Amino acid sequence: MNHHKSPPDGWSSMQMNENVYDQPIGELLPGWTRRSLPHHEALLGRYCRLEPISFRHVNSLFSAYHQVEDDRDWTYLPLERPQNLTDFHRYLAAMQAVSDPLHYAIVDLQTEDALGTVALMRISPDAGSIEVGYVIYSPSLKHTAMATEAQFLLMQYVFDTLGYRRYEWKCDSLNTPSRAAALRLGFSFEGIFRQALVYKGRNRDTAWFSIIDSEWATLKRGYQTWLQPDNFDAEGRQLKRLQDCIQAVSTSA
């Protein structure tokens, strides 16, 4: 039998069924099929373009990443900032050589300069799950409409084009700015995986966040509202917060 029943207190809120042994099982997905791997193609927005990382981005990315003298933006990354162009060529070559993570350059449509990178990774077509990672923003990209739009473009591609079910964000649990960014972008906090990794000679407890497909329609409308040109003043400062736009859409649904 396949009854629908409410989960016990403290269990997942996802709909459950029962199998022939009267055991609770997860929601049935009779139409589910394996999803496609992401194609490395350009994703065009209003303010920026995501395009496959290549050597054409070497000079602009190197300059963007060296707008500050220290390496504080690389503390929680599993790699170090390349210190010269020779090392940066090797760095980009390594990024180009792999398909998971699948790296994109974030290109400013006004200047055509690459100002940061982002990647799709831990790609699981069978489960319909994918993670966004290697979010490396230069000072010129941080706190701009491009920074948020880049995340929106990837979400839109993952959910609308590829039809994935789950979109993940993970970070060192001590990386407070990354955790705040995940919540601002609409991810839900799922918990801490203790002693999940060793990197740079130290322990990492990993904070997990996710967006699932049933949440995407509301988030998408919130992003589209936030990204409208009339939401920014002459200096590019937002007039309404992304969280407020998402909340307005959610309460009007």
XYZ file of C-alpha atoms in Angstrom:
253
model
C 0.000 0.000 0.000
C 1.112 3.592 -0.597
C -0.672 5.748 1.956
C 0.310 9.364 2.408
C 0.877 10.134 6.044
C 2.365 12.905 8.145
C 5.895 12.288 9.449
C 6.436 11.962 13.190
C 7.623 15.024 15.105
C 11.253 15.836 14.430
C 11.347 13.982 11.124
C 11.686 15.438 7.666
C 8.667 17.417 6.522
C 8.839 15.677 3.160
C 5.805 13.612 2.247
C 6.160 9.962 3.183
C 4.562 6.746 2.012
C 4.452 3.205 3.346
C 5.752 0.115 1.620
C 4.172 -3.348 1.736
C 5.729 -3.893 5.176
C 4.067 -0.744 6.577
C 7.469 0.921 6.792
C 7.677 4.665 6.070
C 9.490 5.472 2.818
C 10.198 8.699 0.993
C 8.096 10.440 -1.613
C 7.724 8.347 -4.767
C 9.209 9.822 -7.950
C 7.745 7.694 -10.760
C 8.694 10.190 -13.485
C 12.256 10.772 -12.366
C 15.024 10.260 -14.914
C 18.735 10.879 -14.789
C 19.584 14.488 -15.587
C 22.172 15.698 -18.056
C 25.595 16.897 -17.101
C 25.955 20.667 -17.379
C 27.352 21.906 -20.662
C 30.178 24.388 -20.489
C 28.390 27.248 -22.196
C 28.010 30.967 -21.636
C 25.133 32.182 -19.438
C 24.073 35.748 -20.217
C 22.547 38.132 -17.701
C 21.706 41.827 -17.563
C 24.906 42.836 -15.756
C 27.336 39.975 -16.274
C 28.054 36.910 -18.349
C 29.297 33.561 -17.097
C 31.575 31.902 -19.609
C 33.874 28.885 -19.558
C 37.169 29.779 -17.948
C 39.970 30.238 -20.495
C 43.324 31.891 -20.985
C 41.605 34.984 -22.363
C 40.726 35.744 -18.728
C 44.289 35.551 -17.419
C 45.189 39.223 -17.354
C 41.880 40.625 -16.122
C 41.449 37.963 -13.434
C 45.023 38.267 -12.238
C 44.647 42.043 -11.956
C 41.270 41.725 -10.237
C 42.552 39.252 -7.659
C 45.561 41.458 -6.904
C 43.583 44.615 -6.163
C 44.390 43.854 -2.525
C 47.842 43.029 -1.191
C 47.006 40.280 1.260
C 45.436 36.827 0.810
C 42.547 37.086 3.270
C 39.970 36.291 0.570
C 41.684 32.922 0.055
C 41.799 31.794 3.684
C 38.889 29.376 3.382
C 39.666 28.135 -0.139
C 41.496 24.842 -0.684
C 44.123 26.681 -2.755
C 46.345 29.711 -2.510
C 46.262 32.874 -4.606
C 48.797 32.659 -7.451
C 51.378 35.381 -6.914
C 52.619 35.898 -10.474
C 51.361 35.501 -14.035
C 53.323 32.305 -14.625
C 51.656 30.648 -11.659
C 48.311 32.095 -12.721
C 48.632 30.471 -16.153
C 49.173 27.120 -14.415
C 46.240 27.836 -12.141
C 43.873 28.508 -15.073
C 45.217 25.515 -16.975
C 44.320 23.285 -14.044
C 40.828 24.797 -13.889
C 40.315 24.220 -17.611
C 41.475 20.623 -17.437
C 38.616 19.348 -15.234
C 34.872 19.028 -15.755
C 34.016 18.693 -12.069
C 34.456 21.332 -10.765
C 33.209 23.106 -13.900
C 34.672 26.606 -13.667
C 33.164 29.812 -15.049
C 34.581 33.321 -15.311
C 32.259 36.150 -14.269
C 32.583 38.854 -16.924
C 31.434 42.461 -16.508
C 29.284 43.297 -19.555
C 30.339 46.955 -19.479
C 34.110 46.420 -19.445
C 34.363 42.802 -20.688
C 36.791 42.154 -17.825
C 36.621 38.934 -15.813
C 36.238 39.907 -12.155
C 35.799 36.550 -10.459
C 35.068 32.871 -10.860
C 32.507 30.341 -9.706
C 32.051 26.621 -10.345
C 29.492 23.842 -10.466
C 30.831 20.797 -8.635
C 29.971 17.494 -6.954
C 27.699 16.957 -9.938
C 25.320 14.007 -9.462
C 22.975 13.555 -12.446
C 21.404 10.406 -10.943
C 20.327 12.224 -7.787
C 19.768 15.562 -9.510
C 22.102 17.258 -7.043
C 24.803 19.824 -7.712
C 26.910 22.230 -5.655
C 28.085 25.757 -6.315
C 31.636 26.309 -5.141
C 34.975 27.997 -5.753
C 33.215 31.343 -5.364
C 36.191 33.672 -5.728
C 35.137 37.304 -6.018
C 37.551 40.181 -6.492
C 36.994 43.498 -4.677
C 35.546 44.911 -7.924
C 32.881 42.199 -7.958
C 31.860 42.077 -4.321
C 28.670 43.895 -3.303
C 27.581 44.495 -6.907
C 24.521 43.429 -8.874
C 26.867 41.214 -10.903
C 27.876 39.260 -7.813
C 24.285 38.275 -7.097
C 23.283 37.859 -10.727
C 26.098 35.355 -11.252
C 24.542 33.170 -8.550
C 21.083 33.611 -10.074
C 22.301 32.616 -13.548
C 23.745 29.361 -12.221
C 20.603 28.571 -10.202
C 18.426 29.260 -13.230
C 20.577 27.013 -15.399
C 20.585 24.184 -12.833
C 16.854 24.215 -12.087
C 15.214 25.458 -15.294
C 17.532 24.114 -18.004
C 18.981 20.962 -16.436
C 16.030 20.091 -14.177
C 18.065 19.275 -11.069
C 16.328 18.792 -7.710
C 18.931 20.069 -5.267
C 21.447 22.934 -5.287
C 24.059 22.999 -2.526
C 26.346 25.531 -0.870
C 29.035 24.357 1.553
C 31.730 26.224 3.424
C 34.043 26.082 6.410
C 31.782 26.536 9.425
C 34.090 29.348 10.596
C 33.649 31.273 7.342
C 31.068 33.744 8.614
C 30.821 35.830 5.392
C 30.143 32.711 3.302
C 27.466 31.492 5.697
C 25.803 34.913 5.639
C 25.945 34.965 1.831
C 24.244 31.572 1.593
C 21.354 32.730 3.763
C 21.039 36.006 1.852
C 20.880 34.105 -1.430
C 17.984 31.973 -0.205
C 19.749 28.789 0.855
C 18.485 26.908 3.914
C 20.966 25.888 6.594
C 21.060 22.107 7.061
C 23.692 21.600 9.724
C 27.381 21.046 10.440
C 29.389 18.042 9.285
C 32.041 17.768 11.987
C 35.645 17.052 10.982
C 34.527 16.744 7.386
C 37.810 17.719 5.728
C 41.478 18.420 6.268
C 42.816 21.289 4.175
C 45.815 23.552 4.435
C 46.951 21.447 7.376
C 43.888 22.143 9.499
C 40.481 20.713 10.304
C 37.320 21.836 8.573
C 33.859 21.441 10.014
C 31.586 22.013 7.035
C 28.360 24.032 7.082
C 25.771 22.703 4.619
C 23.083 24.779 2.881
C 20.683 23.922 0.074
C 17.882 25.067 -2.217
C 15.494 22.432 -3.568
C 13.379 22.553 -6.688
C 10.086 23.207 -4.873
C 11.578 26.450 -3.496
C 12.977 27.705 -6.771
C 9.883 29.351 -8.311
C 9.516 31.762 -5.386
C 13.240 32.474 -5.196
C 13.401 33.059 -8.938
C 10.696 35.727 -8.858
C 12.416 37.385 -5.912
C 15.721 37.494 -7.786
C 14.069 38.845 -10.922
C 12.481 41.646 -8.902
C 15.767 42.485 -7.168
C 17.726 42.521 -10.437
C 15.485 45.093 -12.122
C 17.416 48.276 -13.027
C 14.997 50.438 -11.033
C 16.116 48.656 -7.854
C 19.498 50.421 -8.028
C 20.478 54.055 -7.646
C 22.938 55.940 -9.840
C 25.874 54.490 -7.865
C 24.585 50.933 -8.242
C 23.394 50.628 -4.645
C 20.354 48.457 -4.034
C 17.093 50.100 -2.983
C 15.429 46.878 -1.823
C 17.237 43.953 -0.246
C 17.126 40.576 -1.966
C 15.625 39.000 1.170
C 12.817 41.566 1.124
C 12.067 40.883 -2.545
C 11.923 37.143 -1.894
C 9.728 37.652 1.163
C 7.324 39.887 -0.795
C 6.918 37.225 -3.462
C 6.462 34.513 -0.853
C 3.710 36.350 1.041
C 1.851 37.265 -2.147
C 1.779 33.686 -3.439
